[in-house]
XYZ file of C-alpha atoms in Angstrom:
563
model
C 196.653 156.496 -102.302
C 196.342 155.001 -98.818
C 198.375 151.927 -97.985
C 195.963 149.432 -96.312
C 197.207 146.177 -94.881
C 200.558 146.602 -96.632
C 198.910 146.788 -100.110
C 198.975 149.963 -102.182
C 195.542 150.020 -103.793
C 196.475 152.946 -106.013
C 199.388 151.461 -107.956
C 197.422 149.615 -110.590
C 195.023 152.538 -110.959
C 197.893 155.011 -111.404
C 199.540 152.797 -114.023
C 196.271 152.550 -115.953
C 195.408 156.244 -115.699
C 195.881 158.375 -118.849
C 197.959 161.561 -118.691
C 195.967 164.686 -119.485
C 197.452 167.688 -121.359
C 198.222 169.429 -118.048
C 200.218 166.344 -116.926
C 197.782 165.777 -114.040
C 197.184 162.086 -113.330
C 193.497 161.248 -112.932
C 191.825 157.886 -112.360
C 189.603 157.224 -115.373
C 185.909 157.175 -114.579
C 185.311 154.110 -116.736
C 187.920 152.107 -114.822
C 186.462 152.558 -111.326
C 184.707 149.191 -111.572
C 188.021 147.524 -112.478
C 190.134 149.017 -109.694
C 190.121 147.702 -106.095
C 188.714 149.917 -103.381
C 189.729 147.895 -100.334
C 191.251 144.744 -98.947
C 189.894 141.810 -96.909
C 191.225 141.688 -93.331
C 189.225 138.939 -91.560
C 186.797 136.296 -92.833
C 183.994 134.530 -90.948
C 181.226 132.155 -91.974
C 178.651 134.794 -92.902
C 180.808 137.801 -93.722
C 184.145 139.556 -93.434
C 185.891 142.674 -92.196
C 187.475 144.808 -94.908
C 189.564 147.973 -95.046
C 188.379 150.597 -97.555
C 190.525 153.317 -99.130
C 188.902 156.774 -98.600
C 190.596 158.153 -101.745
C 189.157 155.355 -103.870
C 185.737 156.003 -102.314
C 186.047 159.644 -103.357
C 186.991 158.620 -106.895
C 184.007 156.262 -107.069
C 181.728 159.035 -105.835
C 182.605 160.997 -109.027
C 181.545 158.132 -111.308
C 178.523 158.285 -113.606
C 177.290 154.812 -112.574
C 174.872 155.190 -109.583
C 175.864 151.753 -108.242
C 179.560 152.698 -108.207
C 178.769 156.114 -106.719
C 177.120 154.357 -103.770
C 179.954 151.823 -103.368
C 181.411 151.846 -99.900
C 178.284 153.269 -98.291
C 176.311 151.285 -95.745
C 173.813 149.084 -97.586
C 175.723 149.151 -100.885
C 177.169 146.113 -102.676
C 180.808 145.188 -103.255
C 182.402 142.154 -104.902
C 185.397 140.015 -103.967
C 187.180 137.414 -106.069
C 187.410 133.875 -104.669
C 189.049 131.557 -107.192
C 186.989 131.661 -110.395
C 183.987 133.108 -108.574
C 182.942 136.625 -107.703
C 181.362 136.949 -104.274
C 178.767 139.678 -103.770
C 178.479 141.252 -100.331
C 176.649 144.147 -98.725
C 178.249 146.647 -96.366
C 176.650 146.461 -92.928
C 178.661 149.021 -90.908
C 181.667 151.327 -91.055
C 184.147 152.887 -88.660
C 187.409 154.769 -88.922
C 190.576 152.700 -88.651
C 191.884 153.290 -85.120
C 195.447 152.513 -86.205
C 195.751 155.975 -87.669
C 196.149 154.843 -91.293
C 193.284 157.049 -92.415
C 191.421 154.032 -93.714
C 187.845 152.888 -93.098
C 187.016 149.521 -91.558
C 183.754 147.975 -92.714
C 181.790 144.834 -91.867
C 180.263 143.059 -94.870
C 177.728 140.235 -95.197
C 178.054 137.680 -97.996
C 175.012 137.453 -100.276
C 175.967 134.954 -102.981
C 178.384 134.088 -105.757
C 178.604 133.831 -109.542
C 181.113 132.832 -112.183
C 182.914 135.271 -114.456
C 182.719 134.962 -118.247
C 186.307 134.963 -119.506
C 185.662 137.065 -122.613
C 183.253 139.671 -121.259
C 184.037 139.695 -117.529
C 180.315 139.459 -116.774
C 179.000 137.642 -113.729
C 176.693 134.771 -114.655
C 175.065 131.817 -112.914
C 174.628 133.856 -109.763
C 173.179 131.974 -106.806
C 172.547 132.611 -103.134
C 175.028 131.226 -100.619
C 178.809 130.788 -100.556
C 180.813 127.691 -101.527
C 184.270 129.237 -101.627
C 185.435 131.982 -99.299
C 187.933 134.773 -99.997
C 191.193 134.886 -98.063
C 192.609 137.803 -96.039
C 194.458 140.066 -98.422
C 191.913 139.596 -101.195
C 190.857 142.723 -103.065
C 187.453 144.392 -102.696
C 185.916 145.958 -105.837
C 182.837 148.142 -106.343
C 179.807 146.385 -107.885
C 178.722 148.191 -111.036
C 175.243 148.500 -112.522
C 176.315 145.979 -115.167
C 177.258 143.498 -112.430
C 173.961 144.030 -110.623
C 171.977 143.729 -113.850
C 173.321 140.202 -114.401
C 172.923 139.299 -110.733
C 169.281 140.395 -110.642
C 168.447 138.952 -114.069
C 165.618 136.383 -114.010
C 166.722 132.772 -113.899
C 163.770 131.684 -116.035
C 161.161 131.386 -113.296
C 157.901 133.344 -113.527
C 158.233 136.703 -111.838
C 156.571 140.074 -111.407
C 158.272 143.466 -111.517
C 157.368 145.749 -108.623
C 159.978 148.496 -108.651
C 163.591 149.561 -109.183
C 166.630 148.203 -107.342
C 168.409 150.811 -105.209
C 170.755 152.566 -106.008
C 170.410 151.854 -109.746
C 168.096 153.809 -112.048
C 166.864 151.073 -114.347
C 167.413 147.587 -112.869
C 163.995 146.111 -112.195
C 163.139 144.543 -108.827
C 161.400 141.245 -109.445
C 159.571 138.803 -107.191
C 159.370 135.129 -108.147
C 155.661 134.290 -108.068
C 155.858 130.604 -107.126
C 158.224 131.036 -104.181
C 156.596 134.317 -103.073
C 153.206 132.630 -102.793
C 154.212 129.005 -102.200
C 156.112 129.908 -99.036
C 153.901 132.827 -97.878
C 154.899 136.474 -97.578
C 154.576 139.379 -95.154
C 154.478 143.093 -96.015
C 155.363 145.303 -93.056
C 155.470 149.077 -92.654
C 154.425 151.913 -90.385
C 151.324 153.946 -91.162
C 151.916 156.454 -93.934
C 154.783 154.641 -95.673
C 152.677 153.515 -98.652
C 151.947 150.016 -97.376
C 148.403 149.769 -98.742
C 149.416 151.052 -102.172
C 152.347 148.595 -102.217
C 149.929 145.780 -101.381
C 147.622 146.806 -104.224
C 150.596 147.056 -106.601
C 151.802 143.526 -105.796
C 148.300 142.064 -106.161
C 147.717 143.897 -109.451
C 151.032 142.547 -110.796
C 150.135 139.003 -109.680
C 146.752 139.220 -111.416
C 148.340 140.567 -114.619
C 150.775 137.631 -114.609
C 148.087 135.090 -113.623
C 144.666 136.338 -114.779
C 143.041 133.041 -113.773
C 144.261 133.322 -110.182
C 142.181 133.112 -107.030
C 142.893 135.840 -104.460
C 140.896 136.689 -101.329
C 141.658 139.994 -99.626
C 140.293 140.575 -96.106
C 139.869 144.342 -95.963
C 139.144 145.702 -92.439
C 138.873 149.373 -93.440
C 137.045 149.312 -96.782
C 140.128 150.627 -98.640
C 140.629 148.144 -101.476
C 137.259 148.106 -103.276
C 138.250 151.182 -105.291
C 141.629 149.649 -106.206
C 140.125 146.504 -107.757
C 137.016 147.808 -109.529
C 138.283 146.453 -112.859
C 139.642 143.062 -111.838
C 137.971 142.293 -108.513
C 134.610 141.514 -106.935
C 133.743 143.275 -103.674
C 131.636 141.642 -100.949
C 130.495 143.530 -97.850
C 127.648 143.272 -95.359
C 125.182 144.280 -98.081
C 125.922 141.343 -100.377
C 128.158 138.868 -98.519
C 125.280 136.528 -97.567
C 127.434 134.197 -95.504
C 125.316 131.269 -94.220
C 125.505 130.948 -90.426
C 125.412 127.146 -90.630
C 128.851 127.147 -92.306
C 130.318 128.012 -88.909
C 131.836 125.136 -86.972
C 131.123 124.552 -83.289
C 133.984 126.748 -81.999
C 132.808 129.671 -84.117
C 129.209 129.181 -82.896
C 130.534 129.385 -79.338
C 132.323 132.667 -80.018
C 129.092 134.297 -81.161
C 126.403 132.622 -79.015
C 128.141 132.114 -75.641
C 128.430 135.095 -73.313
C 129.617 133.351 -70.138
C 133.217 133.127 -68.938
C 135.243 130.877 -66.670
C 133.754 127.628 -65.385
C 130.247 128.465 -66.654
C 131.440 128.615 -70.270
C 132.265 124.903 -70.511
C 128.800 123.971 -69.266
C 127.178 126.340 -71.759
C 129.336 124.894 -74.540
C 128.179 121.361 -73.746
C 124.543 122.447 -73.948
C 125.096 124.287 -77.250
C 126.902 121.290 -78.764
C 124.024 118.953 -77.969
C 121.348 121.320 -79.264
C 123.299 122.325 -82.371
C 123.802 118.701 -83.382
C 120.080 118.050 -82.879
C 119.249 120.996 -85.142
C 121.629 119.808 -87.875
C 120.167 116.283 -87.712
C 116.745 117.699 -88.624
C 117.967 118.317 -92.162
C 117.211 115.562 -94.677
C 120.805 115.824 -95.842
C 121.858 114.256 -92.543
C 120.135 111.002 -93.518
C 121.981 110.837 -96.848
C 125.363 111.601 -95.283
C 124.933 108.911 -92.662
C 127.062 110.442 -89.943
C 127.462 114.113 -89.194
C 129.077 115.980 -86.344
C 128.478 119.295 -84.652
C 131.083 120.776 -87.057
C 129.544 119.436 -90.281
C 128.505 122.260 -92.681
C 124.925 121.004 -92.887
C 122.134 123.637 -93.075
C 119.810 123.979 -90.089
C 117.069 126.372 -89.091
C 117.594 128.777 -86.206
C 114.079 127.893 -85.054
C 115.196 124.256 -84.757
C 118.131 125.305 -82.573
C 115.815 127.388 -80.418
C 113.339 124.479 -80.179
C 116.167 122.105 -79.137
C 117.140 124.528 -76.359
C 113.507 124.698 -75.164
C 113.198 120.915 -75.271
C 116.358 120.363 -73.234
C 115.344 123.063 -70.785
C 111.876 121.508 -70.371
C 113.388 118.151 -69.419
C 115.292 119.621 -66.471
C 114.204 118.386 -63.051
C 114.977 121.692 -61.337
C 114.079 125.141 -62.627
C 117.287 126.509 -61.059
C 119.321 124.889 -63.871
C 117.710 126.880 -66.674
C 120.120 129.826 -66.510
C 122.616 128.481 -69.134
C 119.777 127.735 -71.584
C 118.289 131.180 -71.074
C 121.676 132.827 -71.721
C 122.166 131.004 -75.018
C 118.542 131.564 -76.061
C 118.718 135.280 -75.274
C 121.863 135.698 -77.375
C 120.318 133.659 -80.211
C 117.217 135.886 -80.194
C 119.453 138.962 -80.146
C 121.451 138.049 -83.265
C 118.287 136.977 -85.087
C 116.626 140.344 -84.531
C 119.663 142.639 -84.809
C 119.851 144.059 -88.400
C 123.646 144.343 -88.144
C 123.874 140.514 -88.151
C 121.551 140.110 -91.125
C 124.430 139.275 -93.524
C 125.053 136.166 -91.390
C 121.828 135.261 -89.558
C 119.206 135.945 -92.196
C 116.366 133.413 -92.527
C 116.980 133.535 -96.288
C 120.359 131.804 -95.779
C 118.957 128.465 -94.597
C 119.059 126.883 -98.090
C 122.012 124.786 -99.209
C 124.037 127.560 -100.913
C 127.475 126.272 -99.894
C 128.746 125.608 -103.456
C 127.450 128.991 -104.663
C 129.034 130.829 -101.723
C 132.426 129.129 -102.200
C 132.359 129.885 -105.915
C 131.767 133.582 -105.189
C 134.477 134.102 -102.608
C 137.098 131.822 -104.231
C 136.427 133.200 -107.743
C 135.707 129.802 -109.281
C 135.501 130.558 -112.181
C 137.288 133.904 -112.155
C 135.056 135.591 -114.786
C 137.837 138.111 -115.405
C 137.927 139.113 -111.722
C 140.499 136.980 -109.900
C 140.403 139.040 -106.689
C 137.621 138.917 -104.119
C 137.795 141.868 -101.707
C 135.851 141.046 -98.540
C 135.139 144.352 -96.808
C 134.552 143.585 -93.109
C 134.493 147.250 -92.035
C 130.692 147.059 -91.664
C 130.732 143.839 -89.613
C 129.977 144.373 -85.891
C 133.298 144.585 -84.086
C 132.424 141.820 -81.599
C 132.175 139.226 -84.371
C 134.713 140.523 -86.940
C 137.363 138.017 -85.833
C 134.852 135.178 -86.061
C 133.808 136.173 -89.594
C 137.472 136.279 -90.668
C 137.963 132.895 -88.957
C 135.092 131.358 -90.943
C 136.396 132.719 -94.246
C 139.971 131.607 -93.535
C 138.892 128.146 -92.389
C 136.741 127.706 -95.490
C 139.797 128.443 -97.648
C 141.865 125.833 -95.821
C 139.129 123.197 -95.586
C 138.289 123.600 -99.259
C 141.926 123.068 -100.192
C 142.114 119.941 -98.011
C 138.969 118.378 -99.472
C 139.843 119.383 -103.052
C 143.096 117.409 -103.114
C 141.656 114.831 -105.502
C 140.666 117.556 -107.959
C 142.905 119.619 -110.189
C 144.713 121.938 -107.775
C 143.429 125.517 -107.698
C 145.820 127.410 -105.407
C 144.270 130.240 -103.386
C 146.009 133.311 -101.980
C 144.540 134.675 -98.725
C 145.679 138.221 -97.911
C 144.978 139.634 -94.426
C 145.311 143.354 -93.746
C 145.924 144.355 -90.096
C 147.155 140.775 -89.544
C 148.257 141.511 -85.958
C 144.553 141.725 -85.030
C 143.946 138.130 -86.045
C 147.195 136.332 -85.200
C 148.496 138.258 -82.163
C 151.577 137.329 -80.145
C 151.397 135.333 -76.910
C 150.952 138.452 -74.810
C 147.768 139.440 -76.680
C 146.551 135.980 -77.678
C 142.906 135.466 -76.686
C 142.558 131.852 -77.835
C 140.310 132.915 -80.700
C 139.564 130.592 -83.594
C 140.936 133.042 -86.191
C 144.402 132.945 -84.638
C 144.374 129.146 -84.688
C 143.244 128.796 -88.293
C 145.685 131.405 -89.674
C 148.515 129.789 -87.709
C 147.547 126.460 -89.225
C 147.500 127.932 -92.738
C 150.960 129.419 -92.102
C 152.321 126.033 -91.050
C 150.451 123.659 -93.376
C 148.860 125.744 -96.132
C 151.618 125.246 -98.699
C 150.972 121.472 -98.718
C 147.442 122.100 -99.997
C 148.024 125.105 -102.258
C 146.966 127.837 -99.825
C 149.214 130.909 -99.818
C 149.113 133.471 -97.031
C 149.925 137.172 -97.313
C 150.147 139.090 -94.021
C 150.016 142.896 -94.040
C 150.667 144.730 -90.769
C 152.009 147.947 -89.291
C 152.890 146.313 -85.973
C 154.985 143.204 -86.651
C 156.010 142.967 -82.991
C 152.349 142.342 -82.114
C 152.198 139.506 -84.632
C 152.684 135.880 -83.569
C 156.373 135.155 -83.970
C 155.785 131.631 -85.209
C 153.542 132.908 -88.010
C 156.029 135.515 -89.224
C 158.807 132.908 -89.223
C 156.733 130.824 -91.649
C 156.739 133.653 -94.204
C 159.405 132.806 -96.763
C 159.524 136.361 -98.124
C 159.475 139.494 -95.962
C 158.932 142.914 -97.540
C 159.697 145.610 -95.006
C 158.964 149.275 -95.544
C 159.962 151.921 -92.993
C 159.277 150.968 -89.388
C 159.440 153.779 -86.837
C 159.066 151.695 -83.682
C 162.326 150.200 -82.330
C 160.526 147.110 -81.062
C 159.104 146.458 -84.526
C 162.529 146.989 -86.093
C 164.177 144.497 -83.704
C 161.403 141.942 -84.315
C 161.806 142.117 -88.092
C 165.589 141.888 -87.881
C 165.267 138.726 -85.821
C 162.985 137.189 -88.454
C 165.199 137.975 -91.438
C 168.247 135.990 -92.631
C 171.806 136.861 -91.557
C 172.870 138.085 -94.988
C 170.280 140.850 -94.938
C 171.646 142.692 -91.892
C 173.301 145.425 -93.933
C 169.925 146.193 -95.490
C 167.958 145.880 -92.276
C 169.856 148.660 -90.561
C 168.389 150.955 -93.231
C 164.764 150.164 -92.308
C 164.276 153.305 -90.133
C 165.815 155.458 -92.907
C 163.704 154.211 -95.832
C 161.720 156.777 -97.752
C 158.012 156.366 -98.525
C 157.416 153.619 -101.128
C 160.862 152.126 -100.469
C 161.355 148.670 -99.029
C 163.804 145.922 -98.134
C 162.924 142.531 -99.661
C 164.466 139.363 -98.237
C 163.795 135.660 -98.567
C 162.661 133.134 -101.129
C 160.907 135.597 -103.461
C 164.153 137.314 -104.521
C 167.554 136.142 -105.707
C 169.312 138.037 -102.917
C 168.127 140.644 -100.381
C 167.481 143.975 -102.118
C 166.478 147.511 -101.359
C 163.914 148.730 -103.888
C 161.626 151.643 -104.701
C 158.102 150.558 -105.592
C 156.620 151.620 -108.927
C 154.050 154.399 -108.964
C 150.593 152.863 -109.226
C 147.969 154.499 -111.418
C 145.600 156.572 -109.308
C 142.463 154.620 -110.219
C 144.153 151.386 -109.054
C 145.197 152.687 -105.629
C 143.321 151.904 -102.400
C 141.322 154.665 -100.725
C 143.867 155.088 -97.933
C 145.300 158.541 -98.572
C 145.685 160.770 -95.511
C 143.379 163.822 -95.544
C 145.007 167.193 -96.240
C 144.160 169.322 -93.205
C 145.483 172.539 -94.749
C 143.340 172.066 -97.881
C 140.160 170.744 -96.261
C 140.179 173.304 -93.448
C 140.313 176.106 -95.975
C 136.980 175.039 -97.548
C 133.447 175.678 -96.309
C 129.857 174.941 -97.289
C 127.385 172.059 -97.287
C 128.100 170.977 -93.679
C 124.414 170.788 -92.622
C 123.441 168.455 -95.491
C 126.542 166.337 -94.920
C 125.686 165.825 -91.250
C 122.143 164.771 -92.155
C 123.491 162.157 -94.583
C 126.050 160.899 -92.067
C 123.428 160.534 -89.308
C 121.131 158.651 -91.701
C 123.869 156.178 -92.658
C 124.965 155.880 -89.024
C 121.488 154.992 -87.803
C 120.796 152.517 -90.586
C 123.992 150.520 -90.038
C 124.858 150.945 -86.347
């Protein structure tokens, strides 16, 4: 055994080892969890430096317990005694001892602590954070599956199981529902890592645990309709029927104003005056007493057009008609363009606000707590505005429903970096503002936010920092990796270094939704509950032939009818 720091780690093991018939002394497999594998050298606020015995690591590698087998590897857990407590730590890095002792020097990050039951030796009452630190010279032990089972055991709060804790075979990875949703979450991962399936898995588990929930999924690629056929309602351009008058003034500007620079402010002033005049035409305006340009009061597009004509007719000089003509031309365009029919249809002028909110918020759920809003068919120039309207309606509803029995709503945004971009890509759009506001204030009103993205470095930093739980799958881009590491807590560093090496369907989970940071493998989701996001098999599809002419005809027909 190697002598590290003046302490012979092998003595107690050798004394406890049974003598076989051939008089060869072997360390018993069952005792690996009870024998030290290293010693503490230096201690700091968040972690320590320890020396590990290579011979003990080899002995542990022969164990039958997968947690003990992994002990000493980067990302694995070890435990250290501090008074009556056991401290759990994760190994962040390793290097060979330069003093020539043959030992291994490792940096560890403290995760939390728990008390030891005197009779059984089990760790119980585990909690995040450290109240008592070890001292240099303290012994480092491997953490067994039994230890981890008690550490990861539920503390009584409602939770969902999403996978298996690495490196164990049977310890379930759980997420606490209230803290996962109450403090927002982000799921990050490069394309092809299983991000969409993981999203569907988490949402399915949430709905199984809370069948009367209210979940809105903004789906930019039309992937999730197939995943939630049984427990979700799907709305797309064919049946969304979103009334245009629900838009506030800023959202009207994004769709109806085409000018830029100094001209835009003048056009906005004209639109504000005419839009308010159109809203005031509704009888509802008399009952409400006072309305503003943002009030969700129905109005007719013909009234807005008439207000523009009226204002234009009162001009003293014909040269000042250009702003009115620009707005009027755009208004006529969206009225006649079939692609905008889901929003600017004349059939949507009635007061259907309560009905629309009931449909998208799933109030009541009717056995389908998830509403998948497929925006893949929405014209690209107004997709952000449509998402802004939907997101703002969620937040505004929560604000105005405070006096009612609280009905929390979860808003999940795929491709979140499109809608809440970082400062470099920020375009001052309304969707970025409303999602940022939900991230900062939503929890006060019962609005939870789930952000799904493959490019976290393109996401607004302030928004990601508001996510209490971060679930990171493999990230191939170094910039993305650095961004996620900066957003995660100190104690998770040992796990974060493994982000580039994660396999498909594996993840690192840190934050409020878990007891301590964990590496986990997601469960396999049944095929009929997966999103339609599988990559095509080139080798299989390029070996088939037939039916191409008919397929092209069908594609062209669909293309022409929706483009």
